[in-house]
Short mmCIF file of C-alpha atoms and ligand atoms in Angstrom, two decimals:
data_model
loop_
_atom_site.label_atom_id
_atom_site.label_comp_id
_atom_site.label_asym_id
_atom_site.label_seq_id
_atom_site.Cartn_x
_atom_site.Cartn_y
_atom_site.Cartn_z
CA MET A 1 55.56 37.77 10.25
CA GLY A 2 55.17 37.65 6.52
CA GLY A 3 58.20 39.72 5.56
CA CYS A 4 56.20 42.89 5.10
CA HIS A 5 58.12 45.23 7.31
CA SER A 6 57.19 48.82 6.67
CA CYS A 7 53.99 50.69 6.31
CA PHE A 8 55.19 51.93 2.94
CA ALA A 9 55.51 48.35 1.79
CA ILE A 10 51.86 47.86 2.74
CA ILE A 11 50.79 51.00 0.95
CA ARG A 12 52.69 50.00 -2.20
CA SER A 13 51.47 46.43 -2.34
CA ALA A 14 48.19 47.31 -3.99
CA PRO A 15 46.73 43.87 -4.79
CA TYR A 16 47.48 42.64 -1.30
CA MET A 17 45.99 45.77 0.15
CA HIS A 18 42.94 45.47 -2.01
CA ARG A 19 42.23 42.02 -0.73
CA ASN A 20 42.95 42.47 2.93
CA MET A 21 43.13 46.08 3.87
CA SER A 22 40.87 47.81 1.40
CA ASN A 23 39.23 49.75 4.15
CA THR A 24 42.16 51.62 5.54
CA ALA A 25 42.57 55.32 5.99
CA LEU A 26 45.87 57.07 6.25
CA MET A 27 46.25 58.71 9.60
CA PRO A 28 49.28 60.76 10.56
CA ILE A 29 50.73 59.65 13.89
CA PRO A 30 50.76 62.66 16.19
CA GLY A 31 54.26 64.05 16.37
CA HIS A 32 55.35 61.79 13.59
CA SER A 33 55.60 62.28 9.88
CA ASP A 34 54.98 58.74 8.69
CA PRO A 35 51.48 57.93 7.53
CA VAL A 36 50.25 54.67 8.99
CA PRO A 37 47.44 52.64 7.44
CA VAL A 38 44.71 52.32 10.03
CA PRO A 39 41.67 50.19 9.38
CA ARG A 40 38.47 52.09 10.10
CA ASP A 41 36.03 50.75 12.67
CA ILE A 42 34.25 48.49 10.21
CA THR A 43 36.43 46.10 8.28
CA PRO A 44 34.22 43.88 6.12
CA ARG A 45 35.74 40.47 5.68
CA GLU A 46 36.25 38.71 2.40
CA ASP A 47 32.84 37.07 2.79
CA GLY A 48 31.25 40.51 3.27
CA ARG A 49 30.22 39.90 6.86
CA ILE A 50 31.05 42.46 9.52
CA ASP A 51 33.03 41.69 12.64
CA LEU A 52 31.24 43.10 15.67
CA ILE A 53 34.16 42.84 18.09
CA GLY A 54 35.56 46.24 18.95
CA LEU A 55 32.35 48.15 18.23
CA PRO A 56 30.40 50.05 20.88
CA LYS A 57 26.77 49.14 21.51
CA LYS A 58 25.50 52.20 19.65
CA ARG A 59 27.44 51.28 16.53
CA ILE A 60 26.12 47.71 16.66
CA ALA A 61 22.57 49.11 16.82
CA GLU A 62 23.26 51.31 13.77
CA LEU A 63 24.55 48.31 11.83
CA PHE A 64 21.48 46.25 12.75
CA ALA A 65 19.27 49.13 11.59
CA GLU A 66 21.22 49.44 8.32
CA ALA A 67 20.71 45.71 7.82
CA GLY A 68 16.94 46.15 8.06
CA LEU A 69 15.76 46.04 11.67
CA ASP A 70 13.49 48.82 12.86
CA ALA A 71 15.07 51.24 15.33
CA LYS A 72 13.54 49.72 18.46
CA GLN A 73 14.43 46.15 17.50
CA ALA A 74 17.93 47.21 16.48
CA LYS A 75 18.51 48.80 19.86
CA LEU A 76 17.20 45.83 21.82
CA ARG A 77 19.15 43.31 19.75
CA ALA A 78 22.31 45.39 20.07
CA LYS A 79 21.90 45.40 23.82
CA GLN A 80 21.45 41.64 23.93
CA VAL A 81 24.28 40.88 21.50
CA TYR A 82 26.62 43.29 23.29
CA HIS A 83 25.96 41.56 26.58
CA TRP A 84 26.63 38.16 25.05
CA LEU A 85 29.84 39.37 23.42
CA TYR A 86 31.47 41.20 26.25
CA HIS A 87 29.87 39.81 29.36
CA ARG A 88 29.42 36.20 28.41
CA GLY A 89 32.15 35.74 25.83
CA ALA A 90 29.89 34.20 23.18
CA THR A 91 31.73 33.43 19.95
CA GLY A 92 28.66 32.60 17.87
CA PHE A 93 25.07 33.83 17.60
CA ASP A 94 23.70 30.34 18.19
CA ALA A 95 24.67 30.59 21.84
CA MET A 96 22.49 33.66 22.34
CA THR A 97 19.53 31.93 23.88
CA ASP A 98 17.38 34.98 24.55
CA ILE A 99 17.39 35.91 20.88
CA ALA A 100 14.72 34.31 18.68
CA LYS A 101 15.92 31.13 16.99
CA THR A 102 14.85 32.54 13.62
CA MET A 103 16.85 35.68 14.22
CA ARG A 104 20.13 33.90 14.88
CA PRO A 105 20.75 32.74 11.25
CA TRP A 106 19.89 36.27 10.11
CA LEU A 107 22.69 37.56 12.34
CA THR A 108 25.10 34.79 11.30
CA GLU A 109 24.61 35.66 7.63
CA ARG A 110 25.60 39.26 8.17
CA PHE A 111 27.91 39.42 11.14
CA VAL A 112 30.71 37.53 12.84
CA ILE A 113 32.24 37.58 16.28
CA GLY A 114 35.95 37.63 15.63
CA ARG A 115 38.90 36.72 17.79
CA PRO A 116 42.53 37.08 16.78
CA GLU A 117 43.81 33.71 15.60
CA VAL A 118 46.05 31.90 18.09
CA VAL A 119 49.18 30.75 16.27
CA GLU A 120 51.07 29.48 19.30
CA ALA A 121 50.53 29.32 23.06
CA GLN A 122 53.52 28.97 25.39
CA HIS A 123 53.70 28.32 29.09
CA SER A 124 56.69 29.42 31.19
CA THR A 125 58.00 27.41 34.13
CA ASP A 126 56.98 30.36 36.35
CA GLY A 127 53.35 30.22 35.19
CA THR A 128 53.62 33.11 32.70
CA ARG A 129 51.81 32.44 29.43
CA LYS A 130 52.51 33.94 26.04
CA TRP A 131 50.33 33.78 22.95
CA LEU A 132 51.43 34.48 19.42
CA LEU A 133 48.38 35.94 17.69
CA ARG A 134 47.55 36.72 14.07
CA THR A 135 45.31 39.37 12.56
CA ALA A 136 42.89 38.56 9.73
CA ASP A 137 45.37 40.17 7.31
CA ASN A 138 48.22 37.97 8.56
CA HIS A 139 50.21 40.12 10.94
CA ASP A 140 51.57 38.52 14.08
CA PHE A 141 51.63 40.07 17.52
CA GLU A 142 51.85 38.87 21.09
CA MET A 143 50.14 39.00 24.45
CA VAL A 144 51.37 37.79 27.81
CA PHE A 145 49.56 36.72 31.00
CA ILE A 146 51.44 37.01 34.29
CA PRO A 147 49.83 35.28 37.29
CA ASP A 148 50.75 36.41 40.80
CA ALA A 149 49.56 35.37 44.22
CA ASP A 150 47.00 38.18 44.48
CA ARG A 151 46.38 39.15 40.86
CA GLY A 152 46.69 38.16 37.24
CA THR A 153 47.97 40.72 34.75
CA LEU A 154 47.44 40.65 31.02
CA CYS A 155 50.06 42.51 29.01
CA VAL A 156 48.31 43.76 25.87
CA SER A 157 49.83 44.92 22.54
CA SER A 158 48.71 48.10 20.79
CA GLN A 159 50.67 47.89 17.53
CA VAL A 160 52.39 45.31 15.36
CA GLY A 161 55.98 46.49 15.80
CA CYS A 162 56.82 50.03 16.92
CA THR A 163 57.86 53.23 15.14
CA LEU A 164 60.17 54.05 18.03
CA ASN A 165 63.44 52.30 18.70
CA CYS A 166 64.44 52.35 22.31
CA ARG A 167 67.91 50.84 22.28
CA PHE A 168 67.21 48.14 24.86
CA CYS A 169 63.86 46.96 23.45
CA HIS A 170 63.47 44.03 21.11
CA THR A 171 60.16 45.31 19.72
CA GLY A 172 62.05 48.47 18.73
CA THR A 173 64.07 46.43 16.25
CA MET A 174 60.89 45.78 14.25
CA ARG A 175 59.46 48.32 11.89
CA LEU A 176 55.90 49.38 12.56
CA VAL A 177 53.65 47.19 10.48
CA ARG A 178 50.36 48.70 11.56
CA ASN A 179 48.22 49.88 14.41
CA LEU A 180 45.95 47.25 15.94
CA THR A 181 42.23 47.95 15.67
CA PRO A 182 39.98 48.32 18.72
CA GLY A 183 38.69 44.79 17.98
CA GLU A 184 42.20 43.36 17.90
CA ILE A 185 43.05 45.10 21.17
CA VAL A 186 39.90 44.15 23.10
CA GLY A 187 40.10 40.76 21.35
CA GLN A 188 43.27 40.02 23.34
CA VAL A 189 41.38 40.44 26.61
CA MET A 190 38.59 38.23 25.31
CA LEU A 191 41.00 35.54 24.16
CA ALA A 192 42.67 35.56 27.55
CA ARG A 193 39.29 35.06 29.20
CA ASP A 194 38.61 32.21 26.77
CA ALA A 195 41.94 30.59 27.58
CA LEU A 196 41.55 31.04 31.33
CA GLY A 197 37.94 29.80 31.23
CA GLU A 198 36.73 32.98 32.84
CA TRP A 199 33.40 33.80 31.28
CA PRO A 200 30.46 33.63 33.65
CA LYS A 201 28.28 30.60 33.15
CA GLY A 202 24.54 30.28 33.40
CA ARG A 203 21.53 32.12 32.11
CA MET A 204 21.01 35.79 31.81
CA ASP A 205 17.62 37.46 31.45
CA PHE A 206 16.82 40.91 30.24
CA ALA A 207 14.02 42.70 32.03
CA ASP A 208 12.88 44.40 28.83
CA ASN A 209 12.71 41.45 26.44
CA ALA A 210 9.82 39.60 27.97
CA GLY A 211 7.59 38.16 25.28
CA SER A 212 9.75 39.56 22.50
CA ASP A 213 10.67 36.18 21.11
CA ASP A 214 10.96 32.52 21.92
CA ALA A 215 13.73 32.99 24.45
CA GLY A 216 13.42 30.50 27.23
CA SER A 217 12.68 27.59 24.96
CA ASP A 218 16.35 26.71 24.76
CA ASP A 219 18.12 24.35 27.07
CA GLU A 220 20.79 26.42 28.63
CA ALA A 221 22.40 25.08 31.74
CA GLU A 222 20.17 26.12 34.60
CA THR A 223 23.05 27.38 36.67
CA GLU A 224 22.82 30.88 38.05
CA TYR A 225 25.05 33.61 36.78
CA THR A 226 28.13 33.81 38.94
CA ALA A 227 30.67 36.59 38.99
CA ASP A 228 33.26 34.19 40.31
CA GLY A 229 36.75 35.09 41.49
CA ARG A 230 38.74 35.86 38.39
CA LEU A 231 42.31 35.10 37.43
CA LEU A 232 42.55 38.03 35.03
CA THR A 233 42.32 41.09 37.29
CA ASN A 234 44.65 43.69 35.75
CA ILE A 235 45.60 44.94 32.32
CA VAL A 236 48.79 46.69 31.31
CA MET A 237 49.22 48.29 27.88
CA MET A 238 52.86 47.22 27.83
CA GLY A 239 52.99 44.71 25.01
CA MET A 240 54.23 45.53 21.55
CA GLY A 241 53.96 49.12 20.38
CA GLU A 242 53.49 52.63 21.70
CA PRO A 243 49.86 52.93 22.80
CA LEU A 244 49.75 56.73 22.57
CA TYR A 245 50.70 56.54 18.88
CA ASN A 246 47.51 54.53 18.39
CA PHE A 247 45.44 56.67 20.70
CA ASP A 248 41.93 56.42 19.22
CA ASN A 249 41.96 52.64 18.87
CA VAL A 250 43.46 52.12 22.33
CA ARG A 251 40.89 54.47 23.85
CA ASP A 252 37.97 52.78 22.09
CA ALA A 253 39.20 49.33 23.11
CA LEU A 254 39.77 50.30 26.74
CA LYS A 255 36.33 51.87 26.92
CA LEU A 256 34.91 48.48 26.01
CA VAL A 257 37.14 46.82 28.60
CA MET A 258 35.94 49.26 31.28
CA ASP A 259 32.24 49.26 30.36
CA GLY A 260 30.20 48.00 33.31
CA ASP A 261 27.80 46.25 30.88
CA GLY A 262 30.68 44.33 29.35
CA LEU A 263 34.10 43.24 30.52
CA ALA A 264 33.74 45.64 33.45
CA LEU A 265 37.35 46.02 34.51
CA SER A 266 37.95 49.05 36.70
CA LYS A 267 40.14 51.82 35.29
CA ARG A 268 42.16 51.51 38.50
CA ARG A 269 43.25 48.08 37.37
CA ILE A 270 44.42 49.25 33.96
CA THR A 271 47.82 50.84 33.35
CA LEU A 272 48.98 52.40 30.11
CA SER A 273 52.72 52.67 29.55
CA THR A 274 54.16 55.34 27.27
CA SER A 275 57.69 56.10 26.21
CA GLY A 276 56.72 59.77 26.54
CA VAL A 277 54.34 60.92 23.81
CA VAL A 278 53.78 64.20 25.63
CA PRO A 279 51.09 65.72 23.36
CA MET A 280 48.76 62.77 23.99
CA MET A 281 49.18 62.40 27.74
CA GLU A 282 46.50 64.86 28.82
CA ARG A 283 43.95 63.24 26.50
CA CYS A 284 44.93 59.86 27.88
CA GLY A 285 44.01 61.04 31.37
CA GLU A 286 40.86 62.87 30.28
CA GLU A 287 39.45 60.38 27.79
CA ILE A 288 40.62 57.04 29.15
CA GLY A 289 41.44 57.81 32.79
CA VAL A 290 43.63 54.80 33.39
CA ASN A 291 46.81 54.68 35.48
CA LEU A 292 49.88 56.04 33.75
CA ALA A 293 53.32 54.46 33.56
CA VAL A 294 56.16 56.35 31.92
CA SER A 295 59.26 54.71 30.49
CA LEU A 296 61.78 57.17 31.88
CA HIS A 297 64.91 54.97 31.95
CA ALA A 298 67.37 57.87 32.14
CA VAL A 299 67.71 61.19 33.95
CA THR A 300 70.06 63.13 31.68
CA LYS A 301 69.39 64.40 28.19
CA ASP A 302 72.42 62.66 26.70
CA VAL A 303 71.58 59.21 27.98
CA ARG A 304 67.83 59.44 27.38
CA ASP A 305 68.36 60.82 23.85
CA ASP A 306 70.44 57.75 23.21
CA ILE A 307 68.33 54.98 24.75
CA VAL A 308 64.78 56.42 24.44
CA PRO A 309 65.13 58.44 21.24
CA ILE A 310 61.67 60.04 21.44
CA ASN A 311 63.43 62.19 24.06
CA ARG A 312 64.88 64.24 21.21
CA LYS A 313 61.36 65.34 20.40
CA PHE A 314 59.89 65.58 23.91
CA GLY A 315 62.59 66.16 26.52
CA ILE A 316 62.69 65.11 30.17
CA GLU A 317 61.46 68.48 31.54
CA GLU A 318 58.51 68.57 29.16
CA LEU A 319 57.70 64.96 29.97
CA LEU A 320 57.79 65.43 33.73
CA ALA A 321 55.72 68.61 33.51
CA ALA A 322 53.09 66.61 31.57
CA CYS A 323 53.22 63.95 34.30
CA ALA A 324 52.67 66.59 36.99
CA ALA A 325 49.58 67.73 35.06
CA TYR A 326 48.26 64.20 34.37
CA PRO A 327 44.53 64.20 35.11
CA GLY A 328 43.67 61.98 38.04
CA ALA A 329 47.20 61.51 39.38
CA SER A 330 47.33 61.74 43.18
CA ASN A 331 49.06 60.09 46.11
CA ALA A 332 46.42 57.39 45.93
CA ARG A 333 46.97 56.97 42.18
CA ARG A 334 50.64 57.43 41.57
CA ILE A 335 52.42 57.62 38.25
CA THR A 336 54.81 54.73 37.76
CA PHE A 337 58.24 55.56 36.39
CA GLU A 338 59.78 52.57 34.69
CA TYR A 339 63.53 52.41 34.81
CA VAL A 340 65.38 49.62 33.05
CA MET A 341 68.71 48.82 34.73
CA LEU A 342 71.50 48.91 32.14
CA LYS A 343 75.03 48.19 33.27
CA ASP A 344 77.26 51.30 33.27
CA LYS A 345 74.69 53.24 31.28
CA ASN A 346 72.05 54.61 33.65
CA ASP A 347 72.67 52.81 36.96
CA SER A 348 75.06 54.99 38.99
CA ASP A 349 74.44 56.51 42.43
CA GLU A 350 74.36 59.93 40.75
CA ASP A 351 71.60 58.71 38.43
CA ALA A 352 69.57 57.53 41.43
CA HIS A 353 70.03 60.86 43.23
CA GLU A 354 69.09 62.80 40.11
CA LEU A 355 65.98 60.66 39.72
CA VAL A 356 64.93 61.57 43.26
CA ARG A 357 65.68 65.23 42.63
CA LEU A 358 63.58 65.32 39.47
CA ILE A 359 60.60 63.59 41.11
CA LYS A 360 60.71 66.01 44.04
CA HIS A 361 61.29 69.04 41.83
CA TYR A 362 58.13 68.33 39.83
CA LYS A 363 56.24 67.30 43.00
CA LEU A 364 55.22 64.08 41.33
CA PRO A 365 53.06 61.50 43.08
CA ALA A 366 55.39 58.79 41.89
CA LYS A 367 56.59 55.28 42.37
CA VAL A 368 59.58 53.85 40.55
CA ASN A 369 59.66 50.41 39.01
CA LEU A 370 63.20 49.15 38.52
CA ILE A 371 63.26 46.62 35.69
CA PRO A 372 66.28 44.35 35.35
CA PHE A 373 67.22 44.49 31.67
CA ASN A 374 65.91 41.46 29.82
CA PRO A 375 68.43 40.34 27.21
CA TRP A 376 67.67 39.45 23.61
CA PRO A 377 69.95 38.31 20.76
CA GLY A 378 72.12 41.19 19.57
CA ALA A 379 71.13 43.58 22.37
CA PRO A 380 73.77 46.24 22.92
CA TYR A 381 73.45 46.21 26.75
CA GLU A 382 73.88 44.03 29.80
CA CYS A 383 71.78 44.03 32.93
CA SER A 384 73.25 45.86 35.95
CA ASP A 385 74.65 43.65 38.72
CA PRO A 386 72.18 42.71 41.48
CA ASP A 387 74.19 44.72 44.06
CA ARG A 388 74.05 47.80 41.85
CA ILE A 389 70.30 47.44 41.41
CA ARG A 390 69.84 47.04 45.18
CA ARG A 391 71.96 50.12 45.87
CA PHE A 392 70.03 52.17 43.30
CA SER A 393 66.75 51.00 44.80
CA ASN A 394 67.89 51.87 48.33
CA ILE A 395 68.83 55.42 47.40
CA VAL A 396 65.39 56.04 45.95
CA PHE A 397 63.64 54.29 48.87
CA GLU A 398 65.63 56.32 51.40
CA ALA A 399 64.29 59.47 49.79
CA GLY A 400 60.78 58.24 50.58
CA ILE A 401 59.87 57.01 47.11
CA SER A 402 58.86 53.40 46.57
CA ALA A 403 61.31 51.70 44.18
CA PRO A 404 60.77 47.95 44.06
CA VAL A 405 62.78 45.79 41.68
CA ARG A 406 60.50 43.97 39.28
CA THR A 407 61.08 40.24 39.13
CA PRO A 408 61.53 39.22 35.51
CA ARG A 409 58.78 36.85 34.42
CA GLY A 410 58.58 34.43 31.55
CA ARG A 411 62.17 34.93 30.41
CA ASP A 412 62.41 31.29 29.31
CA ILE A 413 59.72 31.88 26.68
CA ASP A 414 60.89 35.41 25.75
CA ALA A 415 57.77 36.87 27.34
CA ALA A 416 59.51 39.35 29.64
CA CYS A 417 59.42 43.13 29.14
CA GLY A 418 61.08 44.15 25.94
CA GLN A 419 61.54 40.63 24.64
CA LEU A 420 58.44 40.64 22.47
CA LYS A 421 59.20 40.43 18.81
CA THR A 422 57.31 38.27 16.43
CA ALA A 423 59.58 38.10 13.39
CA ALA A 424 61.64 34.97 13.71
CA GLU A 425 64.58 36.34 11.77
CA LYS A 426 67.62 37.58 13.62
CA LYS A 427 69.10 40.85 12.49
CA SER A 428 72.85 41.40 12.31
CA ARG A 429 74.45 44.22 14.29
CA ALA A 430 74.88 46.19 11.04
CA GLU A 431 71.20 45.75 10.19
CA LEU A 432 70.18 46.82 13.68
CA ASP A 433 72.35 49.94 13.38
CA ARG A 434 70.90 50.75 9.97
CA LEU A 435 67.34 50.42 11.30
CA TYR A 436 68.24 52.58 14.28
CA ALA A 437 69.59 55.33 11.99
CA GLU A 438 66.49 55.07 9.80
CA LYS A 439 64.09 55.45 12.72
CA GLN A 440 66.19 58.30 14.15
CA ALA A 441 65.89 60.13 10.85
CA ALA A 442 62.11 59.63 10.89
CA LEU A 443 61.92 61.19 14.35
CA GLY A 444 63.52 64.33 12.89
N1 LIG B 501 55.86 51.39 24.25
C1 LIG B 501 55.49 51.50 25.60
C2 LIG B 501 54.93 50.23 26.18
C3 LIG B 501 55.58 48.92 25.81
S1 LIG B 501 57.16 48.56 26.49
C4 LIG B 501 56.63 52.01 26.43
O1 LIG B 501 57.74 52.08 25.91
O2 LIG B 501 56.41 52.38 27.57
C5 LIG B 501 56.83 48.09 28.18
C6 LIG B 501 58.00 48.37 29.13
O3 LIG B 501 59.07 47.44 28.93
C7 LIG B 501 58.60 49.75 28.94
O4 LIG B 501 58.88 50.38 30.15
C8 LIG B 501 59.88 49.41 28.23
O5 LIG B 501 60.81 50.44 28.33
C9 LIG B 501 60.31 48.15 28.92
N2 LIG B 501 61.32 47.40 28.20
C10 LIG B 501 61.54 47.37 26.88
N3 LIG B 501 62.58 46.55 26.58
C11 LIG B 501 63.03 46.04 27.74
C12 LIG B 501 64.07 45.11 28.08
N4 LIG B 501 64.82 44.52 27.15
N5 LIG B 501 64.23 44.80 29.38
C13 LIG B 501 63.44 45.35 30.32
N6 LIG B 501 62.44 46.22 30.06
C14 LIG B 501 62.24 46.57 28.79
FE1 LIG B 502 58.47 50.97 21.29
FE2 LIG B 502 58.09 50.91 23.97
FE3 LIG B 502 59.89 49.28 22.79
FE4 LIG B 502 60.36 51.89 22.94
S1 LIG B 502 60.17 50.45 24.68
S2 LIG B 502 60.67 50.61 21.13
S3 LIG B 502 58.31 52.74 22.66
S4 LIG B 502 57.67 49.25 22.48
#
């Protein structure tokens, strides 16, 4: 990361902003007093062209119309381009063989199909892959792919850094740099498909474009379209950042991911993890409809206030009541409670019993995910002993609630939960404490 660590630094650095982020609007984070610069949906690049990634079909049609196509043409072209972008993974207009050859340079002059830049790709011994990515305005963030026997999960980032500062989380030691745009969020899924070689091959014909141009004169491989077995089957919004503090962009990106005409991933295969931004949870269920995971991590006010400081704003009772009301939650679609195992902090038998009591009290359709703490340099905690974790898990299981222990993945490349942090610099304990106090003050 380029040393620009707070949103205020971005706001103050006028020349820099003018060049790279001229099209930002200040949006208050719900429940938070800091203004965060958020690029609007269209961010013209330095060359004046517009990046189409992250835009819904309707918006693409509007842009084509503004660029001079008549309404009918604009709509048809938007439909074709959209399909090529999200269904076929095209990264240039030249590949779009059902669009007239003369039309393709017209598109190339005005629009681009962006992907975040890949700065570094790492491969863990356990098969986990981590990519360090860079935005067009030079901010680094990460995504992680975790292959399993029966699924492949992409862990997607929603922000560069995080305004919150959960004590056990490495990302929490970064300041928030900015929210990622819908294009940068959906772009992660597209990059993963690029890297895994998972775009369908072969030709695609539109029923309603017959005779509209010289499509068909190109030599595309004559293979049939195949929706072959995919490696990337699930998405978790568990990378860097708090997704519900970037609600609109996360929603718009996930809508693209779920759109049957595009990436077409089922909402049942997408999970959004929140540290507990209560005011946004209902909208998350209503407007996105994905599975919910909640970073609970503690069952008493004292401990949760300390390790998940947003608890001071939205307490455990309020949080669990919002979970009980989460639209779409049922025994078939349970809410996942994430619980990081911290030695002598939150891992006692009493904690396990209280967890069970709370889940039953709020009648929550719940499962518990026990996460062994993943260490990072300067972290103030240790992971609980394996016996302690087993005992904790058994208590919850015996009460009839599923409580598997998550196997840490990708630890050797710092890709495991809570290890994501792009800035290479190491902070001293004093610096970490200062940052903690600063973020606490911002929470009010
Ligand atoms: N901001 C969101 C999503 C990103 S964090 C949230 O907090 O839910 C994804 C998960 O990793 C969360 O449950 C988080 O609490 C957990 N986590 C963070 N740091 C960790 C660490 N060092 N070891 C294990 N899990 C960690
Ligand atoms: Fe932010 Fe989530 Fe890390 Fe907490 S656990 S600091 S909310 S990314």
